[in-house]
Amino acid sequence: MDDVLIVGAGASGAAAAWRLARAGLRVTCLEQGDWVSYADTPSLHPEWEIARQTTHHPNPNQRQGAADYPIDDADAAIKPFLYNAVGGSTILWGAHFPRFRPSDFRTRTLDGVGDDWPITYEDLAPFYEENDRMMGVAGLQGDPGNPPRGPRQMPPIPLGRAGERMAAAFDRLGWHWWPADVAINSIPYGAGRGACNNCGPCDLGCPVKARSSADVTYWPQALAAGVRLITHATAFEVETDAQGRATGVAYFDREGVVQRHKAAVVALAANGVGTARLMLLSTSKRFPNGLANDTDLVGRRLMHHPTGLVTARFDEAMEGQKGPFAVSILSQQFYESDPSRGFDRGYQMQLIRSDGPVGTACGGYLPRLPWGADHHAAFRRTFGHTASLTVTTEDLPRLENRVTLSSMLTDKHGIPAPKMTYSLDDNTRRMIAHGIANASRAFGEAGAVEVVAQDLLVHAGFHLLGTACMGADPGASVVNATSRAHLVPNLVILDGSVFTTAAALNPTSTLQALALRAADCLIRDRASIGVAA
Amino acid sequence: MSLTALLDVLLPGDGDFPAASATTLPSRLSAHPRFANTVPPVLAALSDGITPDTVRRAERDHPAAFAALLTGVYSLYYTDPGVAAALARLTGYQTRPPQPEGYDLPAFDPALLAIPAARAPLYRPTPEVIDD
C-alpha cells in the first residue's frame, strides 16, 4: 500500500509528490490526462493560432479533448479555463508568478471582509523561496510593493516597446510598477530547459521548455525520486471506511476498467472544480453529503479573479507579438484597501502584449473585428499597434458561488459533471470600473490614440479557488492550517480549493507553496495521523 | 457558389488584401474538421439571397451560429499564404510560425527602475508581526 496517493498531476500535485518522495515516502499520482508532447507544438506550424480555437481552447467544453470532462457553466458569469494533462493548467498558462501580500492573509482583521487565513505570509515565505528555486523565476528583488525576498533565479524578461512606454507613463503618474515575477527562463535554467526566445504564444506550449509548466519542472525530479505516475486515470471516488477515514481512490483506467488504489493518505490536487466534484461524488454512510462535507462548505465559496481588460491602440507599432504574451510589467498602485475608493480590497494591473493576425481578427483583447467593407481597414489600424492592461480584482468569498454536481451533464464514464454557479457582486463591479478608469488614464498618459474597455473577461476562469477552504474553525472551514481535512485526518487537499480568500494575484506560486508546506506537515505528523486499518 | 458569395461579403478584399474567393479559404473551410459544420446553419438562414443586408439579418437572428462561422472564416483567411504575404508586405510582420526561431528583443534595462525602486513600501505587513 502506498503512503500517499495524489489525484492530479498539475502544479500542486507535482510539487507535493516531489517533496514527499524525496522524504522517502511511497507516492503514486493519478492523472486523467497524458504527457504533452513538445515535438509537435502548434507554434511550430503556420496555422498555430487556430489551435487556440480548437485543440488548445482553454474551455474544456469547447476543446473537448480526450481527457476533458464537461463542465456545466450555464449559470456561471465566468467560464472555466483549465487543462487536463501532466502539468495541469500550467500547460496553458502565461506563467505570472507573484506572491500574495501579507494583507491577503488577514482581510478580516485589516479590512473587515472575507476571513483571515490560519497562517501568515511569514509561515509561507520559506516555501515560496523553495518553490521559486524549483520552478525558476525571472524578475528582480527590490519591489517596494512586496516584502523583501531572495534573489530571483534569472533577470527579468524583455519588456518590449509597450512595456517600456507604459513604465514611463506609470512613472509620470507617480504610480507603482515593477517587472513581473514570471516562471519563464530568461536564461537557461533547469535540466534540459533553454531560454525564452520571445516567440509569444506560451499558451500553445513551449518547445524550448523555457516556460515553467509543472511537467518540465517538478515532474522529472519527482519521477527520479520514485513517484509512480499513472496517466489516463480518471478518479471518481475517494473511498472511506466506517469511521470516515480515507482508504484509497477508485478510478477508471485507460481501458475504462474500474481500479481501486489503496493508500494511507489521500491527497487531492484536481483544481478548485475537480477536487470539489470528487469530494461531492464521494458519498458514504458517514458522509452522505460528500466527503468531509458535514458543514456543507465543500464546493462553496468558489472564487475567481474577475478581470476587466483595457486595450489601447497606438499610432506606432508596438510589436506586441514579440515576447511572452501574458507577462511584462505590473502595477500594484491600487492593491491595498482605501475606503475612499468606494470598494473593499483592491486590484492589480498587468500589461499584456498583443495577438497575431487571427487573434486580432477574432477578438480577445479587443472585440472581434467587423466583417464586410470595413474589415480590412480595421485590421490595418489594429494589428501590431495595441497593448492591454488587465484589471485583476480580488473576489471575496460568497456561499452562493459554488461547485455542485450537474443534473444535466455527465462525463464519458457517465459520472455527473461539475456545475459552476457564479455571479459577481457590486463590490467587484465597482473595483473593475475603478481599474478600467485608471488603466485608461495610464494609456492616455502613454499616448494611446484609442482605448477600448471590456467590463469582464468571460473566458477567464483560470484561477479556481476556495471550494474546500482553509480555516482554524472546523465549523466554518474544510481543511486546517496544514491543509488536512478537519473531518478526515488522512485527507489532504493541495490545490487552490483551500484558499481562504483569493487575493488579487495569480495564485500558482501560492498554491504550490501551500502544497510544499502541506507535504512538510504531513511528513512531520504522519506517525500521529489516524489512517484506515 | 453560395459559400463563396457569402465569404466575399464577409471579406471583400481591398487594395492590400485579397477577396476571400481569391484565397484558399473556401476550400479549406469546407473541409475543416472543426469549422466545416459552421457553414450550413448560416447558409440556411440566407435563403433570400446573399447581400450585406441579408447577412446582417442572419447575424442578428442567429448570433451564436454566425459567431462560430466567423471564427472559422477569420482563422482560415489569415492563415492563407496569399493573405500572409500581403500582411508581410504591408507591416513587415514575419508570417512564419513563432517557433523555432522566436524573435529578438532588447534585454531588460535596469536603469528603468530608478524611479520605482526609490518608492516607499506600498504593502501592509502582517498585523501580528507588527504587534510582535
XYZ file of C-alpha atoms in Angstrom:
665
model
C 0.000 0.000 0.000
C 1.224 3.495 -0.821
C 1.967 6.068 1.833
C 0.299 8.796 -0.218
C -1.979 8.685 -3.257
C -2.317 12.023 -5.060
C -5.128 12.791 -7.503
C -3.993 15.306 -10.113
C -0.556 15.923 -11.636
C -0.787 19.677 -12.023
C 1.103 22.446 -10.276
C 0.268 21.474 -6.694
C 0.203 17.702 -7.115
C 3.608 17.745 -8.780
C 5.161 19.870 -6.033
C 3.814 17.705 -3.217
C 4.707 14.450 -4.998
C 8.309 15.594 -5.363
C 8.562 16.687 -1.747
C 7.001 13.549 -0.287
C 9.048 11.167 -2.416
C 12.259 12.978 -1.566
C 11.441 12.331 2.079
C 11.284 8.622 1.361
C 7.518 8.165 1.175
C 5.970 5.785 -1.304
C 3.874 8.019 -3.567
C 1.545 7.346 -6.507
C -0.200 10.033 -8.552
C -3.305 9.536 -10.702
C -3.696 11.854 -13.685
C -6.643 11.699 -16.073
C -4.654 13.261 -18.919
C -1.387 12.314 -20.573
C 2.031 13.835 -21.109
C 2.063 16.732 -23.557
C 4.479 16.363 -26.459
C 6.539 19.428 -27.310
C 7.850 17.929 -30.545
C 4.687 18.973 -32.363
C 3.741 22.170 -30.540
C 1.258 24.307 -32.519
C 3.652 27.258 -32.522
C 5.887 25.278 -34.883
C 3.182 25.321 -37.566
C 1.780 28.017 -39.882
C -1.739 27.568 -38.523
C -0.572 27.965 -34.923
C -3.214 30.489 -33.944
C -6.071 28.172 -34.935
C -5.073 25.842 -32.099
C -6.481 28.414 -29.659
C -9.901 27.827 -31.215
C -9.579 24.049 -31.266
C -7.050 21.752 -29.556
C -5.790 24.398 -27.140
C -9.041 26.201 -26.453
C -8.942 26.974 -22.720
C -12.553 25.947 -22.100
C -12.853 22.154 -21.900
C -16.413 22.377 -23.226
C -15.065 23.912 -26.416
C -11.840 21.924 -26.611
C -13.467 18.527 -25.984
C -10.146 16.746 -25.652
C -9.935 13.066 -24.825
C -9.020 13.783 -21.192
C -11.570 16.536 -20.664
C -14.749 16.306 -18.661
C -17.623 18.666 -19.421
C -18.416 21.483 -17.016
C -21.942 22.793 -16.686
C -21.304 26.547 -16.883
C -24.760 27.739 -17.919
C -25.137 29.663 -14.647
C -21.578 30.929 -14.435
C -20.705 34.507 -15.386
C -17.082 33.406 -15.763
C -16.387 30.273 -17.795
C -13.811 27.600 -16.909
C -10.265 27.833 -18.244
C -8.255 24.719 -17.446
C -6.334 21.816 -18.936
C -6.158 18.129 -18.130
C -2.680 16.643 -18.565
C 0.533 16.042 -16.677
C 1.271 19.614 -15.656
C -2.421 20.505 -15.360
C -3.393 24.018 -16.315
C 0.244 25.150 -16.347
C 0.182 23.593 -19.826
C -1.831 26.652 -20.926
C -0.638 29.291 -18.513
C 1.073 32.598 -19.068
C 3.387 31.977 -16.073
C 2.742 35.041 -13.943
C 4.321 34.169 -10.600
C 3.552 36.810 -7.968
C 3.335 36.025 -4.277
C 0.373 37.016 -2.182
C 0.955 40.014 0.068
C 0.848 39.835 3.893
C -2.504 41.631 3.977
C -4.046 38.960 1.753
C -3.901 36.541 4.681
C -5.618 38.992 7.058
C -8.560 40.525 5.202
C -10.950 40.201 8.162
C -8.566 41.753 10.668
C -7.400 44.559 8.401
C -10.487 45.335 6.314
C -13.420 43.599 7.982
C -14.233 41.456 4.938
C -13.645 37.839 3.947
C -11.865 35.673 6.504
C -8.365 35.507 7.929
C -6.258 32.559 6.913
C -4.995 30.382 9.771
C -1.456 31.019 8.505
C 0.507 34.162 7.683
C 2.678 35.321 4.833
C 5.652 34.629 7.070
C 4.565 30.991 7.514
C 4.571 30.565 3.775
C 7.658 32.620 2.887
C 10.231 29.779 3.088
C 8.030 27.621 0.861
C 7.708 30.432 -1.658
C 11.502 30.587 -1.747
C 11.900 26.859 -2.293
C 9.189 26.800 -4.935
C 10.848 29.705 -6.752
C 14.047 27.676 -6.907
C 12.240 24.636 -8.278
C 10.227 26.497 -10.893
C 12.795 29.188 -11.729
C 11.710 32.820 -11.580
C 12.766 35.701 -13.806
C 12.434 39.017 -12.013
C 14.156 41.426 -9.683
C 14.421 41.942 -5.947
C 13.588 45.313 -4.501
C 9.918 45.724 -5.403
C 8.514 48.236 -2.873
C 5.081 46.705 -3.418
C 6.033 43.487 -1.674
C 8.092 42.207 1.279
C 11.773 41.551 0.590
C 12.530 38.195 -0.975
C 15.551 36.229 -2.104
C 17.397 36.871 -5.342
C 15.407 35.857 -8.400
C 16.959 32.989 -10.303
C 17.109 34.947 -13.572
C 16.966 38.557 -14.798
C 13.600 39.926 -15.975
C 12.285 39.057 -19.386
C 12.397 41.823 -22.038
C 9.684 44.432 -21.642
C 9.231 45.251 -25.324
C 8.161 48.610 -26.692
C 4.816 48.726 -24.917
C 6.351 47.733 -21.590
C 8.937 50.479 -21.714
C 6.356 53.043 -22.780
C 3.943 52.083 -20.011
C 6.736 52.048 -17.419
C 7.488 55.656 -18.285
C 3.786 56.533 -18.122
C 3.440 54.957 -14.664
C 6.494 56.929 -13.529
C 4.964 60.200 -14.724
C 1.738 59.372 -12.892
C 3.679 58.537 -9.754
C 2.265 55.005 -9.723
C 3.926 51.792 -8.688
C 5.212 49.460 -11.375
C 7.714 46.625 -11.411
C 8.838 43.933 -13.861
C 6.597 40.955 -13.208
C 7.968 37.883 -11.464
C 7.448 35.205 -14.101
C 8.101 31.465 -14.249
C 9.837 31.731 -17.596
C 13.535 31.213 -18.241
C 15.151 34.465 -19.370
C 18.379 32.445 -19.413
C 18.783 28.662 -19.385
C 17.718 27.229 -16.017
C 16.946 23.670 -15.008
C 17.907 20.392 -16.649
C 17.199 20.399 -20.381
C 15.476 23.767 -20.304
C 16.563 26.623 -22.563
C 15.996 30.372 -22.554
C 12.831 32.018 -23.842
C 13.206 33.141 -27.462
C 10.296 35.605 -27.227
C 8.124 33.592 -29.624
C 4.915 34.860 -27.992
C 2.246 32.161 -27.546
C 3.292 30.497 -24.270
C -0.215 29.038 -24.010
C 0.367 26.812 -27.032
C 3.305 25.042 -25.422
C 6.974 25.888 -25.198
C 9.243 23.586 -27.213
C 12.269 25.257 -25.612
C 10.862 24.346 -22.188
C 11.616 27.882 -21.088
C 8.145 28.308 -19.668
C 7.934 26.535 -16.329
C 4.976 24.214 -16.617
C 4.928 21.555 -13.905
C 5.639 18.756 -16.394
C 9.101 20.196 -17.150
C 9.989 21.436 -13.652
C 8.781 19.250 -10.801
C 7.806 16.087 -12.623
C 11.200 14.937 -13.924
C 12.579 15.306 -10.408
C 9.549 13.691 -8.802
C 9.853 10.665 -11.061
C 13.578 10.451 -10.329
C 12.704 10.451 -6.630
C 10.484 7.422 -7.159
C 6.955 8.748 -7.642
C 4.751 6.421 -9.671
C 2.607 8.406 -12.107
C -0.421 6.708 -13.664
C -1.852 8.625 -16.624
C -5.305 8.181 -18.208
C -6.616 7.511 -14.702
C -9.953 9.215 -14.042
C -10.719 9.261 -10.334
C -14.393 9.150 -9.403
C -14.495 8.337 -5.691
C -12.387 8.691 -2.586
C -13.187 5.534 -0.669
C -13.556 5.564 3.109
C -14.004 3.159 5.997
C -16.832 3.132 8.532
C -15.115 5.829 10.574
C -14.851 8.055 7.547
C -11.102 7.688 7.108
C -9.850 7.600 3.528
C -8.752 4.195 2.313
C -7.912 4.956 -1.309
C -9.335 6.098 -4.629
C -11.467 4.371 -7.255
C -10.715 5.321 -10.851
C -11.262 4.338 -14.466
C -8.041 3.254 -16.148
C -7.168 3.903 -19.804
C -9.326 0.959 -20.883
C -12.267 2.224 -18.869
C -11.921 -0.516 -16.279
C -12.524 0.390 -12.646
C -9.433 0.147 -10.445
C -9.127 0.704 -6.709
C -5.872 2.039 -5.316
C -5.227 1.895 -1.570
C -3.124 4.374 0.374
C -2.556 5.503 3.944
C -3.152 9.123 2.947
C -5.158 10.529 0.025
C -4.228 13.956 -1.345
C -6.459 15.828 -3.783
C -4.932 18.161 -6.361
C -7.540 18.252 -9.113
C -8.152 22.067 -9.069
C -10.931 24.040 -7.418
C -13.582 22.444 -9.610
C -12.282 18.891 -9.958
C -11.446 18.429 -6.286
C -14.834 19.698 -5.144
C -16.535 17.445 -7.698
C -14.626 14.392 -6.461
C -15.469 15.154 -2.834
C -19.159 15.632 -3.649
C -19.154 12.356 -5.594
C -17.621 10.535 -2.602
C -20.733 9.913 -0.532
C -20.987 7.276 2.166
C -22.962 6.474 5.294
C -20.591 8.667 7.277
C -20.596 11.442 4.680
C -23.989 11.405 2.916
C -23.430 14.916 1.515
C -19.947 14.261 0.211
C -16.563 13.666 1.726
C -15.732 15.894 4.721
C -18.840 17.911 3.956
C -20.791 17.981 7.221
C -20.616 21.782 7.084
C -21.957 21.973 3.500
C -18.900 24.060 2.602
C -17.402 21.689 0.033
C -17.879 23.359 -3.317
C -18.976 26.688 -1.823
C -17.028 29.965 -1.756
C -15.882 29.498 -5.373
C -13.623 32.417 -6.221
C -12.042 33.581 -9.463
C -10.175 36.754 -10.279
C -12.803 38.764 -12.145
C -10.876 40.606 -14.805
C -11.591 43.743 -16.772
C -9.479 44.431 -19.809
C -8.416 47.742 -21.292
C -6.767 47.718 -24.691
C -5.074 50.739 -26.229
C -4.195 51.444 -29.803
C -1.099 53.444 -30.631
C -0.121 55.120 -33.887
C 3.282 53.492 -33.620
C 3.802 49.751 -33.998
C 4.170 48.101 -30.589
C 5.413 44.741 -31.914
C 3.378 43.035 -29.231
C 3.627 39.700 -31.000
C 7.198 39.524 -29.686
C 7.756 38.331 -26.139
C 5.790 36.110 -23.738
C 2.209 37.070 -24.426
C 0.888 37.452 -20.889
C 3.757 38.959 -18.956
C 5.765 42.151 -18.909
C 5.273 44.701 -16.111
C 2.590 45.159 -13.475
C 1.272 47.926 -11.259
C 0.006 47.343 -7.731
C -0.663 51.005 -7.052
C -4.288 50.256 -6.173
C -3.788 46.918 -4.470
C -4.223 47.708 -0.779
C -7.594 48.838 0.577
C -8.523 52.517 0.554
C -12.082 53.259 1.779
C -12.171 56.487 -0.240
C -12.329 54.434 -3.453
C -15.745 53.038 -2.646
C -14.930 49.338 -2.519
C -13.231 46.792 -0.273
C -9.801 45.406 -1.108
C -8.082 46.154 -4.428
C -6.669 45.109 -7.762
C -3.540 44.906 -9.835
C -2.927 45.840 -13.446
C -0.783 43.613 -15.651
C 0.469 44.665 -19.061
C -0.013 42.028 -21.719
C 1.209 42.047 -25.286
C -0.884 41.554 -28.406
C -2.273 38.961 -30.762
C -1.216 37.545 -34.083
C -3.389 38.176 -37.146
C -6.025 35.527 -36.380
C -6.378 36.661 -32.777
C -6.588 40.273 -33.884
C -9.456 39.477 -36.252
C -11.321 37.060 -33.985
C -11.048 39.340 -30.976
C -9.967 38.778 -27.422
C -8.021 41.765 -26.258
C -10.326 43.839 -28.434
C -13.817 42.996 -29.688
C -13.991 40.890 -32.836
C -13.260 42.993 -35.908
C -16.244 43.837 -38.110
C -16.842 41.838 -41.267
C -17.609 43.440 -44.610
C -16.256 46.501 -46.311
C -14.769 47.930 -43.121
C -12.883 44.830 -42.120
C -9.564 45.350 -43.807
C -9.195 48.974 -42.694
C -9.990 47.973 -39.110
C -7.393 45.236 -39.301
C -4.721 47.631 -40.591
C -5.415 50.076 -37.780
C -5.254 47.423 -35.089
C -2.791 44.710 -35.954
C 0.532 45.148 -34.149
C -0.456 48.503 -32.673
C -2.052 47.523 -29.370
C -1.226 46.716 -25.781
C -3.581 45.760 -22.963
C -3.834 46.137 -19.214
C -5.758 43.580 -17.232
C -7.599 44.782 -14.148
C -7.347 41.743 -11.895
C -9.579 42.098 -8.855
C -9.944 40.340 -5.538
C -13.025 38.142 -5.387
C -14.397 37.945 -1.865
C -15.878 34.571 -0.861
C -19.658 34.120 -1.060
C -21.517 30.936 -0.244
C -23.779 31.157 -3.288
C -20.841 30.961 -5.685
C -20.203 27.263 -5.806
C -19.446 23.967 -7.496
C -22.123 21.285 -7.359
C -22.865 18.151 -9.365
C -24.704 18.764 -12.615
C -28.075 17.202 -13.159
C -27.702 17.798 -16.903
C -24.219 16.647 -17.910
C -22.100 13.561 -17.375
C -18.599 12.651 -18.485
C -17.712 9.822 -20.860
C -17.962 7.352 -17.967
C -21.441 8.512 -17.008
C -20.242 10.326 -13.879
C -22.012 13.629 -13.126
C -20.097 16.638 -14.397
C -19.380 19.574 -12.118
C -21.637 22.587 -12.312
C -20.311 26.092 -11.687
C -22.724 28.670 -10.305
C -21.119 32.075 -10.154
C -22.002 35.756 -10.233
C -20.162 38.987 -9.457
C -21.125 41.216 -6.554
C -21.354 45.003 -6.559
C -18.038 45.397 -4.752
C -16.264 43.613 -7.573
C -18.066 45.616 -10.239
C -17.051 48.882 -8.563
C -13.482 47.674 -8.352
C -13.357 46.742 -12.028
C -14.819 50.125 -13.004
C -12.178 51.891 -10.900
C -9.458 49.831 -12.505
C -10.709 50.438 -16.016
C -10.691 54.192 -15.396
C -7.127 54.062 -14.119
C -5.860 51.758 -16.845
C -7.428 54.080 -19.419
C -5.735 57.035 -17.739
C -2.372 55.273 -17.867
C -2.765 54.512 -21.565
C -3.729 58.123 -22.167
C -0.548 59.197 -20.407
C 1.373 56.826 -22.659
C -0.003 58.447 -25.796
C -2.624 55.948 -26.908
C -4.917 57.193 -29.670
C -7.824 54.908 -28.789
C -8.780 52.976 -25.662
C -11.390 50.209 -25.522
C -12.513 48.565 -22.275
C -14.218 45.244 -21.592
C -16.009 45.162 -18.234
C -15.470 41.449 -17.732
C -13.474 38.764 -19.487
C -15.907 35.865 -19.628
C -13.434 33.149 -20.594
C -11.198 33.890 -17.647
C -11.956 31.172 -15.110
C -8.296 30.255 -14.892
C -7.997 30.641 -11.116
C -10.398 28.196 -9.445
C -10.215 28.830 -5.726
C -11.831 28.390 -2.344
C -14.096 25.354 -2.702
C -12.594 23.461 0.278
C -11.423 26.414 2.311
C -8.753 26.508 4.982
C -9.566 27.746 8.474
C -8.987 27.228 12.159
C -12.671 26.616 12.931
C -13.889 23.128 11.885
C -17.413 24.504 11.724
C -16.510 27.170 9.206
C -13.873 25.554 7.006
C -12.982 22.257 5.340
C -9.244 21.932 5.990
C -6.988 23.065 8.808
C -3.791 25.101 8.686
C -1.849 22.061 7.454
C -4.280 21.503 4.546
C -5.722 18.356 6.135
C -9.485 17.910 6.279
C -10.912 18.618 9.725
C -13.195 15.595 9.457
C -10.882 13.165 7.629
C -7.449 13.171 9.237
C -5.760 11.331 6.371
C -7.183 13.505 3.585
C -5.009 16.371 2.353
C -6.089 18.989 -0.159
C -3.289 20.515 -2.163
C -4.776 22.782 -4.842
C -6.388 26.205 -4.875
C -9.525 24.773 -3.278
C -8.015 25.523 0.130
C -7.662 29.275 -0.397
C -9.450 31.151 2.377
C -9.519 34.283 0.260
C -8.372 34.811 -3.315
C -6.202 37.957 -3.134
C -5.976 39.769 -6.471
C -2.883 37.978 -7.661
C -2.202 34.974 -9.844
C -2.322 32.021 -7.439
C 0.084 29.380 -8.749
C 3.128 30.286 -6.665
C 0.911 30.427 -3.565
C -0.848 27.127 -4.189
C 2.486 25.426 -4.861
C 3.982 26.914 -1.690
C 0.932 25.677 0.209
C 1.376 22.213 -1.325
C 5.021 22.092 -0.257
C 4.022 23.207 3.232
C 1.233 20.616 3.393
C 3.735 17.949 2.367
C 6.173 19.022 5.072
C 3.400 18.982 7.673
C 2.369 15.508 6.528
C 5.939 14.232 6.760
C 6.181 15.684 10.253
C 2.790 14.498 11.502
C 2.152 11.253 9.698
C 3.012 8.991 12.615
C 0.159 10.532 14.568
C -2.375 10.695 11.729
C -5.164 8.185 12.039
C -5.127 6.020 8.929
C -7.551 3.296 7.962
C -6.727 -0.242 9.081
C -21.198 29.078 -55.158
C -23.307 30.458 -52.360
C -20.499 29.849 -49.865
C -18.084 31.840 -51.999
C -20.586 34.650 -52.294
C -21.061 34.696 -48.538
C -17.335 34.740 -47.905
C -16.845 37.650 -50.295
C -19.469 39.627 -48.417
C -17.616 38.922 -45.200
C -14.135 39.589 -46.572
C -14.407 41.541 -49.835
C -10.728 42.438 -50.090
C -9.242 45.827 -50.945
C -6.053 47.242 -52.386
C -3.949 45.445 -49.805
C -5.792 42.225 -49.095
C -7.358 39.687 -51.472
C -11.058 38.891 -51.504
C -11.954 35.654 -49.756
C -12.776 33.962 -53.054
C -9.219 34.582 -54.261
C -7.743 32.620 -51.382
C -7.747 29.050 -50.115
C -10.442 29.952 -47.587
C -13.482 28.446 -49.400
C -11.916 25.044 -49.944
C -10.252 24.848 -46.529
C -13.391 25.940 -44.725
C -15.489 23.305 -46.459
C -13.061 20.579 -45.443
C -12.028 21.735 -41.987
C -12.809 19.180 -39.245
C -13.828 21.825 -36.692
C -15.171 24.625 -38.862
C -16.948 22.955 -41.816
C -20.112 22.339 -39.833
C -20.457 26.047 -39.031
C -21.361 26.825 -42.658
C -24.736 25.117 -43.245
C -26.643 26.838 -40.396
C -25.712 30.281 -41.708
C -26.339 29.435 -45.356
C -29.723 28.067 -44.356
C -30.575 31.468 -42.938
C -29.760 33.153 -46.263
C -32.475 31.748 -48.461
C -33.406 35.275 -49.598
C -30.053 35.784 -51.258
C -26.609 36.846 -50.130
C -26.098 40.565 -49.734
C -24.640 42.613 -46.876
C -28.189 43.290 -45.662
C -29.285 39.646 -45.623
C -26.043 38.619 -43.960
C -26.558 41.289 -41.300
C -30.031 39.891 -40.675
C -28.642 36.382 -40.364
C -26.111 37.620 -37.822
C -28.859 39.335 -35.842
C -31.195 36.332 -35.906
C -28.581 33.622 -35.357
C -25.763 35.241 -33.376
C -24.192 32.064 -31.994
C -24.126 30.260 -35.333
C -22.814 33.349 -37.065
C -20.072 33.866 -34.495
C -18.955 30.266 -34.881
C -18.751 30.668 -38.644
C -16.862 33.928 -38.407
C -14.256 32.387 -36.099
C -13.561 29.774 -38.740
C -13.588 32.318 -41.576
C -11.133 34.683 -39.908
C -8.921 31.818 -38.722
C -8.560 30.299 -42.173
C -8.370 33.602 -44.074
C -5.425 34.897 -42.058
C -3.563 31.621 -42.403
C -3.879 31.661 -46.190
C -0.444 32.019 -47.836
C -1.581 34.885 -50.053
C -3.040 36.831 -47.148
C 0.090 36.156 -45.109
C 2.214 37.513 -47.957
C 0.053 40.633 -48.125
C 0.403 41.080 -44.382
C 4.169 40.760 -44.579
C 4.367 43.332 -47.400
C 2.148 45.732 -45.534
C 3.537 45.527 -41.994
C 6.847 43.710 -42.065
C 5.303 41.066 -39.815
C 7.134 37.776 -40.094
C 4.400 35.371 -41.075
C 6.424 32.266 -40.297
C 5.446 30.187 -37.255
C 6.704 31.714 -33.982
C 8.897 28.695 -33.329
C 11.596 27.589 -33.601
C 13.165 30.969 -34.445
C 11.347 33.188 -31.983
C 12.082 36.911 -32.039
C 14.845 39.190 -30.828
C 14.037 41.746 -28.171
C 16.377 44.067 -26.281
C 17.218 42.788 -22.799
C 15.610 44.400 -19.766
C 17.332 47.670 -18.849
C 17.739 48.009 -15.035
C 18.107 51.789 -15.419
C 14.328 51.894 -15.978
C 13.861 51.172 -12.272
C 15.452 54.358 -10.949
C 12.100 55.890 -10.032
C 10.044 52.856 -8.897
C 12.885 51.390 -6.831
C 13.084 54.600 -4.796
C 9.461 54.470 -3.683
C 8.478 53.761 -0.077
C 6.987 50.340 0.756
C 3.437 50.002 -0.554
C 2.338 46.852 1.250
C 0.744 46.359 4.655
C 2.697 43.996 6.918
C 1.086 41.115 8.757
C -0.612 42.643 11.838
C 0.820 40.072 14.256
C 4.316 40.811 13.000
C 3.803 44.491 13.780
C 2.384 43.595 17.203
C 5.407 41.437 17.993
